[in-house]
């Protein structure tokens, strides 16, 4: 897909994190207490600071950990909808540029991630939120 770097997916993120995501980010020197929050359902999620993800750099207007970003961020705008399954998040303005092949590939990754997170009841949307 052609990402326009609009940053919408970093606003009010609701991105679940896998154990691997957390370990990878901690290895960069970040503390999980700082960049995570535990949701009501027990899932570990990315923390927002103000209106955006903890890792969003407002001066540079980009993700500080882009090369090491959570898997859910990597596969966005492909997300899981409880009603529709694997879909492209309509909140992403460039979602229509994703190819069928990319959607299939990211859908498979998403399925594995959801199994790791072990909670398919969670709607992974918006990153504005994750996957
Ligand atoms: S919302 Fe879509 S186009 Fe905008 S930065 Fe995120 S992935 Fe890129």
Short mmCIF file of C-alpha atoms and ligand atoms in Angstrom, two decimals:
data_model
loop_
_atom_site.label_atom_id
_atom_site.label_comp_id
_atom_site.label_asym_id
_atom_site.label_seq_id
_atom_site.Cartn_x
_atom_site.Cartn_y
_atom_site.Cartn_z
CA UNK A 1 0.00 0.00 0.00
CA UNK A 2 1.01 3.61 -0.31
CA UNK A 3 1.11 5.12 3.17
CA UNK A 4 0.78 8.90 3.17
CA UNK A 5 2.27 9.23 6.66
CA UNK A 6 -0.80 11.12 7.76
CA UNK A 7 -0.36 9.77 11.30
CA UNK A 8 -4.05 9.01 11.83
CA UNK A 9 -3.21 5.48 12.91
CA UNK A 10 -1.13 6.85 15.80
CA UNK A 11 -4.06 8.83 17.21
CA UNK A 12 -5.88 7.30 20.16
CA UNK A 13 -4.32 3.96 19.39
CA UNK A 14 -5.89 0.83 20.82
CA UNK A 15 -3.11 -1.49 19.78
CA UNK A 16 -2.75 -4.80 21.62
CA UNK A 17 0.84 -5.94 22.13
CA UNK A 18 2.24 -9.43 22.01
CA UNK A 19 4.96 -10.57 24.42
CA UNK A 20 7.43 -10.39 21.53
CA UNK A 21 6.44 -6.79 20.82
CA UNK A 22 7.05 -5.83 24.45
CA UNK A 23 10.40 -7.59 24.68
CA UNK A 24 11.58 -6.03 21.40
CA UNK A 25 10.65 -2.53 22.56
CA UNK A 26 12.25 -3.07 25.98
CA UNK A 27 15.48 -4.04 24.25
CA UNK A 28 15.53 -0.55 22.76
CA UNK A 29 15.68 0.82 26.29
CA UNK A 30 12.03 1.61 26.88
CA UNK A 31 10.25 0.52 30.04
CA UNK A 32 7.03 -1.45 29.66
CA UNK A 33 5.56 0.54 32.53
CA UNK A 34 5.93 3.62 30.36
CA UNK A 35 4.67 2.40 26.99
CA UNK A 36 1.96 -0.07 27.98
CA UNK A 37 -1.41 0.06 29.64
CA UNK A 38 -3.58 -2.85 30.73
CA UNK A 39 -7.08 -2.75 29.28
CA UNK A 40 -10.16 -3.76 31.24
CA UNK A 41 -10.15 -7.15 29.54
CA UNK A 42 -6.56 -7.76 30.66
CA UNK A 43 -4.92 -7.15 27.29
CA UNK A 44 -1.66 -5.22 27.26
CA UNK A 45 -2.01 -2.26 24.92
CA UNK A 46 0.11 0.60 23.67
CA UNK A 47 -0.21 3.65 25.92
CA UNK A 48 -1.35 6.96 24.51
CA UNK A 49 0.16 10.20 25.71
CA UNK A 50 -2.33 12.95 25.08
CA UNK A 51 -3.97 12.16 21.77
CA UNK A 52 -1.29 9.92 20.33
CA UNK A 53 0.70 6.77 20.84
CA UNK A 54 3.54 6.90 23.39
CA UNK A 55 6.07 6.35 20.60
CA UNK A 56 4.81 9.08 18.28
CA UNK A 57 7.30 11.93 18.03
CA UNK A 58 5.24 15.13 17.59
CA UNK A 59 8.22 17.19 16.47
CA UNK A 60 9.38 14.77 13.81
CA UNK A 61 5.78 13.74 13.17
CA UNK A 62 6.70 10.09 13.01
CA UNK A 63 7.04 6.89 15.00
CA UNK A 64 10.20 6.74 17.14
CA UNK A 65 10.38 2.96 16.88
CA UNK A 66 9.17 2.50 13.31
CA UNK A 67 11.73 -0.20 12.45
CA UNK A 68 10.77 -2.09 15.61
CA UNK A 69 7.09 -1.21 15.78
CA UNK A 70 4.51 -3.66 17.11
CA UNK A 71 3.38 -6.31 14.67
CA UNK A 72 -0.13 -4.87 14.75
CA UNK A 73 1.21 -1.53 13.56
CA UNK A 74 3.20 -3.28 10.83
CA UNK A 75 0.13 -4.91 9.34
CA UNK A 76 -2.21 -1.95 9.74
CA UNK A 77 -4.57 -0.96 8.05
CA UNK A 78 -5.45 -4.65 7.99
CA UNK A 79 -7.50 -5.28 11.11
CA UNK A 80 -9.87 -7.83 12.62
CA UNK A 81 -13.54 -7.03 12.90
CA UNK A 82 -15.75 -9.25 15.05
CA UNK A 83 -18.48 -8.92 12.45
CA UNK A 84 -16.50 -9.08 9.23
CA UNK A 85 -13.24 -10.85 10.04
CA UNK A 86 -10.07 -9.56 8.39
CA UNK A 87 -10.74 -6.20 6.75
CA UNK A 88 -9.03 -2.96 5.78
CA UNK A 89 -9.69 -0.24 8.34
CA UNK A 90 -11.83 2.45 6.77
CA UNK A 91 -10.15 5.04 8.98
CA UNK A 92 -6.96 4.79 6.94
CA UNK A 93 -7.23 7.24 4.03
CA UNK A 94 -4.89 5.11 1.92
CA UNK A 95 -6.55 1.79 2.66
CA UNK A 96 -7.80 1.49 -0.91
CA UNK A 97 -4.20 1.24 -2.16
CA UNK A 98 -3.62 -2.11 -0.45
CA UNK A 99 -3.35 -4.99 -2.91
CA UNK A 100 -5.23 -8.28 -2.65
CA UNK A 101 -1.91 -10.04 -2.13
CA UNK A 102 -0.92 -7.71 0.70
CA UNK A 103 -4.33 -8.11 2.30
CA UNK A 104 -3.98 -11.90 2.20
CA UNK A 105 -0.43 -11.85 3.56
CA UNK A 106 -1.21 -9.39 6.34
CA UNK A 107 -4.41 -11.26 7.11
CA UNK A 108 -2.37 -14.40 7.79
CA UNK A 109 0.01 -12.47 10.03
CA UNK A 110 -2.95 -10.94 11.83
CA UNK A 111 -4.44 -14.36 12.44
CA UNK A 112 -1.18 -15.55 14.01
CA UNK A 113 -0.95 -12.42 16.11
CA UNK A 114 -4.49 -12.83 17.38
CA UNK A 115 -3.70 -16.39 18.38
CA UNK A 116 -0.67 -15.14 20.28
CA UNK A 117 -2.70 -12.50 22.00
CA UNK A 118 -5.26 -15.25 22.47
CA UNK A 119 -8.32 -13.09 22.40
CA UNK A 120 -10.24 -13.01 19.14
CA UNK A 121 -13.12 -11.22 20.80
CA UNK A 122 -11.16 -8.01 20.74
CA UNK A 123 -11.94 -5.76 17.84
CA UNK A 124 -8.65 -4.58 16.50
CA UNK A 125 -9.59 -1.44 14.72
CA UNK A 126 -8.40 2.04 14.18
CA UNK A 127 -4.98 2.12 15.47
CA UNK A 128 -6.27 5.14 15.53
CA UNK A 129 -5.52 2.15 16.57
CA UNK A 130 -3.63 -1.97 15.79
CA UNK A 131 -3.67 -4.49 13.15
S1 LIG B 1 -3.63 6.02 8.70
FE1 LIG B 1 -2.95 4.86 6.85
S2 LIG B 1 -2.06 6.42 5.45
FE2 LIG B 1 -2.20 7.35 7.51
S3 LIG B 1 -0.15 6.92 8.46
FE3 LIG B 1 -1.53 5.25 9.11
S4 LIG B 1 -1.21 3.61 7.56
FE4 LIG B 1 -0.37 5.53 6.67
#
